[in-house]
Amino acid sequence: MKRKWWHTKAAYQIYPKSFADSNGDGIGDLQGIIGKLDYLKELGIDLIWISPIYQSPFVDQGYDISDYYALDPAFGTMEDMEELLGEAKKRDMGIIMDLVVNHCSDKHEWFQKALKDPFGKYGKYFYFMEGKDGMPPCNWRSYFGGSVWEKLPGYDNLFYLHMFAKEQPDLNWENPELREEIYRMIRWWLEKGVAGFRLDAIINIKKDLRFMDFPADREDGMCAGTMMLKHAKGVHTFLQEMKEKAFAPYGAFTIGELFDFRQDEMERYIGEEGCFESIFDFAPHLIGGSGKGWYDRREVGADDYRNAVFGSKAVSQEIGLMANIIENHDEPRGVSHFLPQGHVSETSKKMLGGLMLMAVGLPFLYQGQEIGMTNQTFTDIHQVDDISTKDEYQVALDHGLSREEALWAVASMSRDNARTPMQWSSEPHAGFTTGTPWMRENLNYREINVAEQETRADSVLAFYREMIRLRKSEEYGEAIVYGRQIPWKAEEKELMAFYRKGEEKTLLVLANYREEERKLRIEGKIRKVIADNTVPTDQWGSYTLQEDTITMKGYQFLVLEVGPMVAGV
Ligand code: GLC
Ligand code: CA
């Protein structure tokens, strides 16, 4: 693997609406982010991805952009943005924008013009198609429910395509004029000094242009929109063109949000000539999913988690670095999702974070993860903001679940779980705002918050800081960033263990992914403890394990420096 500047970094996602509010209007903003740059620097963060801050009607919380060149006033002005870029640069940090170009907002001027003149220039920016006698052209279901086709107002048999909400019309990438518009916009932002982009829902930009029916997979007679992706050929051509014309000249960092891609195409995505620098590793998040809907999901166990991570690293680690996450703005909080209910403690939270930080890949934290923020509590569907949770609730009701059951079924998956205000302190509203937050804060902010954790060397926050420091250390950095990840005892239940074999150092990572103790026999003689989630960080590195057989406590996590590996491993 060719070594790149970003490999040694640590990244962090900000959901701007819920991060820090500087002016008391209840909405997080750019000045709020600027005020927290030192905090992020101290955590060890180098790259910050900010979810969309462009002008938007917020039907899908900013993922419906009505002007790619303007910021939404709720977040601040272009001067604020320039200030943020300057302040980040001063601290040697890079800002990554969200690039949402599979679709725009129905309020975008392109779409508005297209509606006025569907057969003119702007009609060709979208997918406008005749239906079948007033019925949609084909039976694809949108990601947020219902048909992907919506009638153009004033027409009986003319439809536009939207893979997501009807307020998010898909852009027609087959049209070279549209593509050029997009590349121009990307260059404009890069000229401003952003370090790169996270590419939203990017695999969707290539459609199966036959627009034909697939077998229905639910009672509604439709099929998942992702069926289309299996048959769409040639997304790489668009992606390579975008790379050449927009990203490469600026050396931009790019990270793709990619579901539903073929594992054997990894090389084309993150290999040396790949379309992106990196992509997110969603393998753990796909566990337990069901085509029927959230209500039909299965819970995730320790072995599922380990197998998913090992599986995707086996495919990717020779090719490039994927980005490791436990959560993001679309997923439940990792500690609530990947740890059994009742086992969520500071110790188990650190274990999960430790595994993510020690697995091969770029660590990509999500705001609040570093203090162990958890899922929100929902007692009523009216407390939900997220468009996709509302749809999944309806799907559950349609399937015959009671209201209570349906709420229960969607609450643990709701995208709102990760969108509650960042918990800075035990001040009112978690110190996020002096006004009324746009979204209800999680009431556990009185126990879980940054200010409190700053005071303890055994806090989740201290653990994350120290783990990131290890990744960047002279001593262990090479092994952590580039060392081969080799599974150890992968057949043993509720144990996640692996080596990271660097050029000079070999590390053994051990996680006892259960409540009961476990005895393990460690081979080799050197075993310096460089990380241990059961002792404060200021004691790490100061002792070695004396016995061959160690007893690991429930959810204990250890990183040991060991001697050269024994044969056969
Ligand atoms: C991506 C985003 C998600 C959004 C969707 C449509 O999956 O992460 O938040 O709803 O794309 O833009
Ligand atoms: Ca604000």
Coordinates of C-alpha atoms and ligand atoms in Angstrom, one line a residue:
M1 CA 0.0 0.0 0.0
K2 CA 1.3 3.4 -0.9
R3 CA 1.6 5.6 2.2
K4 CA -0.4 8.8 2.2
W5 CA -0.5 11.9 4.4
W6 CA -3.9 11.1 5.9
H7 CA -3.2 7.6 7.0
T8 CA -1.7 8.7 10.3
K9 CA -4.6 11.1 11.1
A10 CA -7.7 10.9 13.2
A11 CA -11.0 12.2 11.9
Y12 CA -14.3 13.5 13.5
Q13 CA -17.7 14.1 12.2
I14 CA -19.7 17.1 13.3
Y15 CA -23.5 17.2 12.9
P16 CA -23.6 21.0 12.9
K17 CA -27.1 21.5 14.0
S18 CA -26.4 19.7 17.3
F19 CA -22.8 20.5 18.0
A20 CA -22.5 23.9 19.6
D21 CA -24.8 26.9 19.4
S22 CA -23.1 30.3 19.7
N23 CA -26.0 32.7 19.6
G24 CA -28.8 31.1 21.6
D25 CA -31.2 30.3 18.8
G26 CA -31.1 26.6 19.6
I27 CA -29.3 25.6 16.5
G28 CA -25.6 24.7 16.3
D29 CA -23.5 26.9 14.1
L30 CA -20.1 27.7 12.6
Q31 CA -19.1 30.0 15.4
G32 CA -20.0 27.2 17.8
I33 CA -17.6 24.9 15.9
I34 CA -14.8 27.5 15.9
G35 CA -15.2 27.7 19.7
K36 CA -14.6 24.0 20.0
L37 CA -11.6 23.6 17.7
D38 CA -9.2 23.6 20.7
Y39 CA -11.2 20.8 22.3
L40 CA -11.0 18.8 19.1
K41 CA -7.3 19.5 18.7
E42 CA -6.7 18.3 22.3
L43 CA -8.6 15.1 21.5
G44 CA -6.1 14.5 18.6
I45 CA -8.4 15.3 15.7
D46 CA -6.9 16.4 12.4
L47 CA -9.8 16.1 9.9
I48 CA -13.3 17.3 10.5
W49 CA -16.2 16.4 8.3
I50 CA -19.2 18.7 8.8
S51 CA -22.6 17.3 7.7
P52 CA -24.3 19.7 5.2
I53 CA -24.3 23.4 6.0
Y54 CA -25.5 24.6 2.6
Q55 CA -28.8 26.4 2.1
S56 CA -31.6 23.9 2.6
P57 CA -35.3 23.6 3.4
F58 CA -34.2 20.8 5.9
V59 CA -36.7 18.2 4.8
D60 CA -33.8 15.7 5.3
Q61 CA -31.8 17.8 7.7
G62 CA -29.7 19.6 5.1
Y63 CA -29.3 16.6 2.8
D64 CA -31.7 18.5 0.5
I65 CA -29.6 21.3 -0.8
S66 CA -31.2 24.3 -2.6
D67 CA -28.0 26.2 -3.2
Y68 CA -24.5 24.6 -3.3
Y69 CA -22.8 28.0 -3.2
A70 CA -24.6 29.4 -0.2
L71 CA -24.6 28.5 3.5
D72 CA -27.8 28.2 5.3
P73 CA -28.1 31.3 7.4
A74 CA -28.9 29.2 10.5
F75 CA -25.2 28.1 10.4
G76 CA -23.7 31.5 9.7
T77 CA -22.2 33.5 6.9
M78 CA -19.5 32.9 4.3
E79 CA -17.3 35.1 6.5
D80 CA -17.8 32.6 9.4
M81 CA -16.9 29.8 7.0
E82 CA -13.7 31.6 6.0
E83 CA -12.9 32.2 9.6
L84 CA -13.4 28.5 10.4
L85 CA -11.1 27.4 7.5
G86 CA -8.5 29.9 8.8
E87 CA -8.7 28.8 12.4
A88 CA -8.6 25.1 11.4
K89 CA -5.5 25.8 9.3
K90 CA -3.8 27.5 12.1
R91 CA -4.2 24.4 14.2
D92 CA -3.1 22.2 11.3
M93 CA -6.6 20.7 10.9
G94 CA -8.6 20.2 7.7
I95 CA -12.3 20.7 7.1
I96 CA -14.2 18.2 4.9
M97 CA -17.5 19.2 3.4
D98 CA -20.4 17.0 2.7
L99 CA -21.0 16.5 -1.0
V100 CA -24.6 15.7 -1.7
V101 CA -24.9 15.3 -5.5
N102 CA -27.0 12.3 -6.1
H103 CA -29.9 14.7 -5.6
C104 CA -30.6 18.3 -4.7
S105 CA -33.6 19.9 -3.1
D106 CA -36.9 20.4 -5.0
K107 CA -36.4 24.1 -4.1
H108 CA -33.1 24.3 -6.0
E109 CA -33.3 26.7 -9.0
W110 CA -32.5 23.9 -11.4
F111 CA -35.5 21.9 -10.3
Q112 CA -37.7 25.0 -10.2
K113 CA -36.7 25.9 -13.8
A114 CA -37.2 22.3 -14.8
L115 CA -40.8 22.3 -13.5
K116 CA -41.6 25.4 -15.6
D117 CA -40.1 23.8 -18.7
P118 CA -39.8 20.1 -18.4
F119 CA -38.5 19.6 -21.9
G120 CA -36.0 22.4 -21.8
K121 CA -32.4 22.6 -20.6
Y122 CA -33.1 22.0 -16.9
G123 CA -35.5 19.1 -17.5
K124 CA -32.4 17.2 -18.6
Y125 CA -30.7 17.8 -15.2
F126 CA -33.2 15.3 -13.7
Y127 CA -34.9 12.1 -14.6
F128 CA -38.2 13.0 -16.1
M129 CA -40.1 10.0 -17.5
E130 CA -43.5 9.1 -18.9
G131 CA -45.5 6.7 -16.7
K132 CA -47.7 3.8 -17.6
D133 CA -51.1 5.5 -18.1
G134 CA -50.7 7.7 -15.0
M135 CA -48.9 5.0 -13.1
P136 CA -45.2 5.2 -12.2
P137 CA -42.7 4.0 -14.8
C138 CA -41.4 1.2 -12.6
N139 CA -41.9 -0.3 -9.1
W140 CA -38.8 0.9 -7.2
R141 CA -39.3 1.9 -3.6
S142 CA -37.6 5.0 -2.3
Y143 CA -35.2 4.7 0.7
F144 CA -37.7 6.8 2.7
G145 CA -40.8 4.8 1.6
G146 CA -43.3 5.0 -1.2
S147 CA -42.5 5.1 -4.9
V148 CA -39.3 6.7 -6.2
W149 CA -41.5 8.4 -8.8
E150 CA -43.5 11.5 -8.2
K151 CA -45.8 13.2 -10.7
L152 CA -44.7 16.6 -12.1
P153 CA -47.3 19.1 -10.9
G154 CA -49.7 19.8 -13.8
Y155 CA -49.0 16.6 -15.7
D156 CA -50.9 13.3 -15.7
N157 CA -48.3 11.0 -17.0
L158 CA -44.9 12.7 -16.4
F159 CA -42.9 11.7 -13.4
Y160 CA -39.5 12.6 -11.8
L161 CA -37.2 10.2 -10.0
H162 CA -36.3 10.5 -6.3
M163 CA -34.4 7.7 -4.6
F164 CA -34.8 9.5 -1.3
A165 CA -37.7 11.9 -0.3
K166 CA -39.9 13.4 -3.0
E167 CA -38.3 16.8 -2.0
Q168 CA -34.9 15.3 -3.1
P169 CA -35.1 14.9 -6.9
D170 CA -32.2 12.8 -8.4
L171 CA -29.7 14.6 -10.6
N172 CA -29.2 13.1 -14.0
W173 CA -25.5 12.2 -14.1
E174 CA -25.8 11.0 -17.7
N175 CA -26.0 14.7 -18.7
P176 CA -22.4 16.0 -19.2
E177 CA -23.6 19.6 -18.6
L178 CA -24.9 18.6 -15.2
R179 CA -21.6 16.9 -14.4
E180 CA -19.6 20.0 -15.3
E181 CA -21.8 22.1 -13.1
I182 CA -21.0 19.8 -10.2
Y183 CA -17.3 19.7 -10.8
R184 CA -17.2 23.5 -11.0
M185 CA -18.9 23.7 -7.7
I186 CA -16.5 21.2 -6.1
R187 CA -13.5 23.3 -7.4
W188 CA -15.1 26.4 -6.0
W189 CA -15.1 25.0 -2.5
L190 CA -11.6 23.6 -2.9
E191 CA -10.4 27.0 -4.0
K192 CA -11.8 28.3 -0.7
G193 CA -9.6 25.9 1.2
V194 CA -11.7 22.9 2.2
A195 CA -9.5 19.8 2.5
G196 CA -12.0 17.5 0.8
F197 CA -15.4 15.9 0.7
R198 CA -17.4 13.1 2.1
L199 CA -19.5 11.8 -0.8
D200 CA -23.1 11.2 0.1
A201 CA -25.0 8.2 -1.2
I202 CA -22.6 8.3 -4.1
I203 CA -23.2 4.8 -5.5
N204 CA -26.7 5.9 -6.5
I205 CA -25.5 8.4 -9.1
K206 CA -25.5 5.6 -11.7
K207 CA -29.0 4.2 -12.5
D208 CA -30.1 1.1 -14.3
L209 CA -31.3 3.1 -17.3
R210 CA -33.8 0.4 -18.3
F211 CA -36.1 1.6 -15.5
M212 CA -37.9 -1.7 -15.3
D213 CA -39.8 -3.5 -12.6
F214 CA -38.1 -6.0 -10.3
P215 CA -40.0 -8.7 -8.3
A216 CA -41.8 -7.1 -5.4
D217 CA -40.3 -7.7 -2.0
R218 CA -43.1 -6.4 0.2
E219 CA -46.9 -6.3 0.1
D220 CA -46.8 -2.8 -1.4
G221 CA -45.8 -4.4 -4.7
M222 CA -42.5 -2.5 -4.9
C223 CA -38.9 -3.6 -4.7
A224 CA -36.1 -1.9 -2.7
G225 CA -34.4 0.9 -4.7
T226 CA -31.1 -1.0 -4.0
M227 CA -32.2 -3.7 -6.5
M228 CA -31.5 -1.1 -9.2
L229 CA -27.9 -0.7 -8.0
K230 CA -27.2 -4.4 -8.7
H231 CA -27.9 -3.8 -12.3
A232 CA -26.5 -0.3 -12.8
K233 CA -23.2 -0.5 -14.6
G234 CA -20.5 2.1 -14.9
V235 CA -20.5 4.2 -11.8
H236 CA -16.7 4.2 -11.9
T237 CA -16.6 6.1 -15.1
F238 CA -18.4 9.0 -13.4
L239 CA -16.4 8.7 -10.3
Q240 CA -13.0 8.7 -12.1
E241 CA -14.1 11.7 -14.2
M242 CA -15.0 13.6 -11.0
K243 CA -11.7 12.6 -9.5
E244 CA -9.7 13.8 -12.5
K245 CA -11.6 17.0 -13.1
A246 CA -12.4 18.1 -9.6
F247 CA -10.5 16.4 -6.7
A248 CA -7.1 15.3 -8.1
P249 CA -5.9 18.8 -9.1
Y250 CA -6.3 19.9 -5.5
G251 CA -5.1 16.7 -3.8
A252 CA -8.4 16.6 -2.0
F253 CA -9.2 14.0 0.5
T254 CA -12.4 12.1 -0.5
I255 CA -14.3 9.5 1.5
G256 CA -17.3 7.7 0.0
E257 CA -20.5 6.7 1.7
L258 CA -21.0 3.4 -0.1
F259 CA -23.6 0.7 0.7
D260 CA -24.5 -2.0 -1.7
F261 CA -21.2 -2.3 -3.5
R262 CA -19.4 -5.4 -4.5
Q263 CA -16.5 -6.4 -2.2
D264 CA -14.5 -7.6 -5.2
E265 CA -14.5 -4.0 -6.4
M266 CA -12.6 -2.7 -3.4
E267 CA -9.5 -2.0 -5.5
R268 CA -11.5 0.3 -7.8
Y269 CA -12.7 2.3 -4.9
I270 CA -9.7 2.6 -2.6
G271 CA -6.8 1.0 -4.5
E272 CA -3.9 3.1 -5.8
E273 CA -5.9 4.2 -8.8
G274 CA -9.2 4.1 -6.9
C275 CA -12.0 6.7 -7.2
F276 CA -11.7 7.7 -3.6
E277 CA -9.1 8.0 -0.9
S278 CA -11.2 6.0 1.5
I279 CA -14.7 4.7 2.2
F280 CA -16.5 4.0 5.4
D281 CA -16.6 0.5 6.7
F282 CA -20.3 -0.2 7.4
A283 CA -19.9 -3.9 7.8
P284 CA -20.9 -3.9 11.5
H285 CA -23.9 -1.7 10.7
L286 CA -25.3 -4.1 8.2
I287 CA -25.5 -6.9 10.8
G288 CA -29.1 -7.9 11.5
G289 CA -30.6 -5.8 8.8
S290 CA -33.9 -7.0 7.1
G291 CA -35.4 -6.1 3.8
K292 CA -38.8 -6.0 5.6
G293 CA -37.9 -2.9 7.7
W294 CA -36.4 -1.9 11.0
Y295 CA -39.1 -3.8 13.0
D296 CA -37.7 -7.1 11.7
R297 CA -34.1 -6.4 12.7
R298 CA -32.1 -8.9 14.7
E299 CA -29.9 -7.8 17.6
V300 CA -26.1 -7.7 17.2
G301 CA -23.9 -10.0 19.2
A302 CA -20.3 -9.8 20.1
D303 CA -19.3 -12.5 17.6
D304 CA -21.3 -10.8 14.8
Y305 CA -19.4 -7.7 15.5
R306 CA -16.0 -9.4 15.4
N307 CA -16.8 -11.4 12.3
A308 CA -18.0 -8.3 10.4
V309 CA -14.9 -6.3 11.2
F310 CA -12.5 -9.2 10.5
G311 CA -14.4 -10.0 7.3
S312 CA -14.1 -6.5 5.8
K313 CA -10.5 -6.0 7.0
A314 CA -9.5 -9.3 5.2
V315 CA -10.8 -7.8 2.0
S316 CA -9.5 -4.3 2.4
Q317 CA -6.3 -4.2 4.3
E318 CA -3.9 -5.0 1.5
I319 CA -5.7 -2.5 -0.7
G320 CA -6.2 0.7 1.3
L321 CA -7.5 2.1 4.5
M322 CA -11.2 2.1 5.1
A323 CA -12.6 4.4 7.8
N324 CA -13.7 2.8 11.1
I325 CA -16.8 4.1 12.7
I326 CA -19.2 2.8 15.4
E327 CA -21.9 5.4 14.7
N328 CA -22.7 8.5 12.6
H329 CA -25.7 10.7 12.1
D330 CA -27.7 7.9 10.4
E331 CA -27.0 5.2 12.9
P332 CA -27.9 4.6 16.5
R333 CA -25.3 5.4 19.1
G334 CA -22.6 2.6 18.9
V335 CA -22.6 1.9 22.6
S336 CA -26.3 1.4 22.6
H337 CA -26.2 -0.7 19.5
F338 CA -23.1 -2.9 19.8
L339 CA -23.3 -3.6 23.5
P340 CA -26.0 -5.7 25.1
Q341 CA -28.6 -3.7 27.1
G342 CA -27.6 -3.7 30.7
H343 CA -24.0 -4.0 29.9
V344 CA -23.3 -0.4 28.9
S345 CA -20.7 1.0 31.3
E346 CA -17.7 3.2 30.9
T347 CA -15.6 0.1 30.7
S348 CA -17.6 -1.5 27.9
K349 CA -17.8 1.8 26.1
K350 CA -14.0 2.1 26.1
M351 CA -13.7 -1.5 24.9
L352 CA -15.8 -0.7 21.9
G353 CA -13.9 2.5 21.2
G354 CA -10.6 0.7 21.7
L355 CA -11.5 -1.9 19.1
M356 CA -12.4 0.7 16.6
L357 CA -9.2 2.6 17.2
M358 CA -6.9 -0.4 17.1
A359 CA -8.5 -2.0 14.0
V360 CA -6.7 -1.2 10.8
G361 CA -8.3 1.9 9.3
L362 CA -8.8 5.6 9.7
P363 CA -10.5 6.2 13.0
F364 CA -13.6 8.4 12.3
L365 CA -15.3 9.5 15.4
Y366 CA -18.8 11.0 15.6
Q367 CA -19.5 13.8 17.9
G368 CA -20.3 12.6 21.4
Q369 CA -18.8 9.2 20.9
E370 CA -15.7 10.3 22.7
I371 CA -17.7 10.7 25.9
G372 CA -19.9 7.7 25.4
M373 CA -23.2 9.3 24.5
T374 CA -26.1 6.9 24.3
N375 CA -29.4 6.5 22.5
Q376 CA -32.3 8.9 23.2
T377 CA -35.5 7.8 25.0
F378 CA -38.7 8.0 23.0
T379 CA -42.1 7.8 24.6
D380 CA -44.2 9.1 21.7
I381 CA -43.8 9.1 17.9
H382 CA -44.4 12.8 17.9
Q383 CA -41.0 13.3 19.5
V384 CA -39.4 12.0 16.3
D385 CA -38.0 14.4 13.8
D386 CA -36.3 12.0 11.3
I387 CA -38.0 11.4 8.0
S388 CA -36.9 7.8 7.8
T389 CA -38.0 6.9 11.3
K390 CA -41.5 8.2 10.5
D391 CA -41.5 5.9 7.5
E392 CA -40.3 2.9 9.3
Y393 CA -42.9 3.5 12.0
Q394 CA -45.6 3.4 9.4
V395 CA -44.1 0.2 7.9
A396 CA -44.2 -1.4 11.3
L397 CA -47.9 -0.3 11.8
D398 CA -48.8 -1.6 8.3
H399 CA -47.3 -4.9 9.2
G400 CA -49.7 -5.2 12.1
L401 CA -47.6 -4.0 15.1
S402 CA -49.4 -2.0 17.7
R403 CA -48.4 1.7 18.2
E404 CA -46.5 0.8 21.2
E405 CA -44.7 -2.1 19.5
A406 CA -44.0 0.0 16.5
L407 CA -42.5 2.8 18.5
W408 CA -40.4 0.3 20.4
A409 CA -39.2 -1.2 17.2
V410 CA -38.0 2.0 15.6
A411 CA -36.7 3.8 18.7
S412 CA -33.5 1.8 18.9
M413 CA -32.7 2.5 15.2
S414 CA -33.9 6.1 14.8
R415 CA -31.5 8.5 13.2
D416 CA -32.5 11.0 15.9
N417 CA -30.5 9.0 18.5
A418 CA -27.3 10.4 17.2
R419 CA -28.7 13.9 16.5
T420 CA -29.4 15.0 20.0
P421 CA -27.4 18.0 21.2
M422 CA -23.8 17.4 22.1
Q423 CA -23.4 17.1 25.9
W424 CA -20.8 19.6 26.9
S425 CA -21.7 20.1 30.6
S426 CA -24.3 19.7 33.3
E427 CA -25.6 23.2 32.6
P428 CA -29.2 23.5 31.3
H429 CA -29.6 21.9 27.8
A430 CA -26.2 20.1 28.3
G431 CA -24.4 23.4 27.7
F432 CA -25.2 23.2 24.0
T433 CA -27.3 26.3 23.9
T434 CA -28.5 29.1 26.1
G435 CA -31.9 29.0 24.3
T436 CA -34.2 26.2 23.5
P437 CA -32.5 23.4 21.5
W438 CA -34.0 22.5 18.2
M439 CA -34.0 18.9 19.3
R440 CA -34.7 17.5 22.8
E441 CA -31.4 16.8 24.6
N442 CA -30.8 13.4 26.2
L443 CA -31.5 13.8 29.9
N444 CA -28.5 11.7 30.8
Y445 CA -26.3 14.8 30.1
R446 CA -26.1 15.4 33.8
E447 CA -24.0 12.3 34.1
I448 CA -22.5 12.1 30.7
N449 CA -20.8 15.3 29.6
V450 CA -17.4 16.7 28.5
A451 CA -16.9 19.0 31.5
E452 CA -17.2 16.2 34.0
Q453 CA -15.0 13.8 32.0
E454 CA -12.3 16.4 31.6
T455 CA -11.7 16.0 35.3
R456 CA -11.0 12.2 35.3
A457 CA -8.1 10.1 34.0
D458 CA -10.4 7.1 33.9
S459 CA -13.1 8.8 31.8
V460 CA -14.2 7.6 28.3
L461 CA -12.9 10.9 27.0
A462 CA -9.4 10.4 28.6
F463 CA -9.4 6.9 27.1
Y464 CA -10.1 8.2 23.6
R465 CA -7.5 10.9 23.9
E466 CA -4.8 8.5 25.0
M467 CA -5.7 5.9 22.4
I468 CA -5.4 8.6 19.6
R469 CA -2.1 9.7 21.1
L470 CA -0.8 6.1 20.9
R471 CA -1.8 6.0 17.2
K472 CA 0.3 9.1 16.6
S473 CA 3.2 8.1 18.8
E474 CA 6.7 7.6 17.6
E475 CA 6.8 4.2 19.3
Y476 CA 3.6 2.5 18.2
G477 CA 2.2 4.6 15.4
E478 CA 3.7 2.5 12.6
A479 CA 2.2 -0.7 14.0
I480 CA -1.2 0.9 14.6
V481 CA -1.5 2.6 11.3
Y482 CA 0.2 0.1 9.0
G483 CA 0.6 -3.1 10.9
R484 CA -1.1 -6.2 9.5
Q485 CA -4.2 -7.1 11.4
I486 CA -4.1 -10.8 12.1
P487 CA -7.0 -12.4 14.0
W488 CA -6.3 -14.5 17.1
K489 CA -8.6 -17.1 18.4
A490 CA -11.3 -16.0 16.1
E491 CA -13.4 -19.1 16.9
E492 CA -13.6 -18.3 20.6
K493 CA -17.0 -16.9 21.6
E494 CA -17.3 -13.3 22.8
L495 CA -13.6 -12.7 22.4
M496 CA -12.3 -10.2 19.9
A497 CA -8.5 -10.4 19.6
F498 CA -6.0 -9.6 17.0
Y499 CA -2.4 -8.8 16.4
R500 CA -1.1 -5.7 14.7
K501 CA 2.2 -6.6 13.3
G502 CA 4.3 -3.6 12.4
E503 CA 7.8 -3.4 11.0
E504 CA 9.3 -3.3 14.4
K505 CA 6.6 -3.7 17.0
T506 CA 3.9 -6.3 17.4
L507 CA 0.8 -5.5 19.4
L508 CA -1.8 -7.9 20.7
V509 CA -5.3 -6.4 21.1
L510 CA -7.6 -8.2 23.5
A511 CA -11.3 -7.6 24.2
N512 CA -13.3 -9.7 26.5
Y513 CA -16.6 -8.9 24.9
R514 CA -18.8 -10.2 27.7
E515 CA -19.6 -9.7 31.4
E516 CA -17.9 -12.8 32.7
E517 CA -14.3 -13.1 33.4
R518 CA -12.1 -15.0 31.0
K519 CA -8.7 -16.7 31.4
L520 CA -6.3 -16.5 28.5
R521 CA -2.9 -17.9 27.9
I522 CA -0.6 -15.5 26.3
E523 CA 2.4 -16.8 24.4
G524 CA 5.8 -15.1 24.1
K525 CA 7.7 -13.3 26.9
I526 CA 7.4 -9.6 26.4
R527 CA 4.0 -8.2 27.4
K528 CA 4.1 -4.6 28.2
V529 CA 0.6 -3.2 28.8
I530 CA 0.2 -0.1 26.7
A531 CA -3.5 0.3 27.1
D532 CA -6.0 -1.0 29.6
N533 CA -9.6 0.2 29.9
T534 CA -9.8 -0.9 33.6
V535 CA -7.1 1.5 34.9
P536 CA -6.7 5.3 34.5
T537 CA -4.8 6.3 31.4
D538 CA -1.9 7.8 33.5
Q539 CA -0.9 4.3 34.5
W540 CA -0.6 2.9 31.0
G541 CA 2.8 1.7 29.9
S542 CA 4.1 1.4 33.4
Y543 CA 3.7 -2.3 34.0
T544 CA 4.0 -5.7 32.3
L545 CA 2.1 -8.9 32.7
Q546 CA 4.0 -11.4 34.7
E547 CA 2.0 -14.5 34.3
D548 CA 1.4 -16.6 31.2
T549 CA -2.3 -16.9 32.0
I550 CA -4.2 -13.7 32.5
T551 CA -7.6 -13.2 33.8
M552 CA -9.6 -10.6 32.0
K553 CA -12.5 -8.9 33.7
G554 CA -15.8 -8.4 31.9
Y555 CA -15.4 -6.1 28.9
Q556 CA -11.8 -5.6 29.7
F557 CA -9.7 -4.3 26.8
L558 CA -6.0 -4.6 26.6
V559 CA -3.3 -3.6 24.2
L560 CA -0.1 -5.5 24.8
E561 CA 3.3 -5.0 23.2
V562 CA 4.4 -8.5 22.6
G563 CA 7.6 -10.1 21.3
P564 CA 7.8 -11.3 17.7
M565 CA 4.9 -13.5 16.9
V566 CA 5.0 -17.2 17.4
A567 CA 5.0 -19.4 14.3
G568 CA 1.6 -20.1 12.8
V569 CA -0.1 -16.9 13.8
Ligands
GLC1 C1 -27.0 9.7 3.2 C2 -26.9 10.6 4.4 C3 -28.3 10.6 5.0 C4 -29.3 11.2 4.0 C5 -29.2 10.4 2.6 C6 -29.8 11.2 1.5 O1 -27.2 8.4 3.5 O2 -26.0 10.2 5.3 O3 -28.4 11.4 6.2 O4 -30.6 11.1 4.4 O5 -27.8 10.2 2.2 O6 -29.0 12.3 1.2
CA2 CA -27.1 29.2 16.5

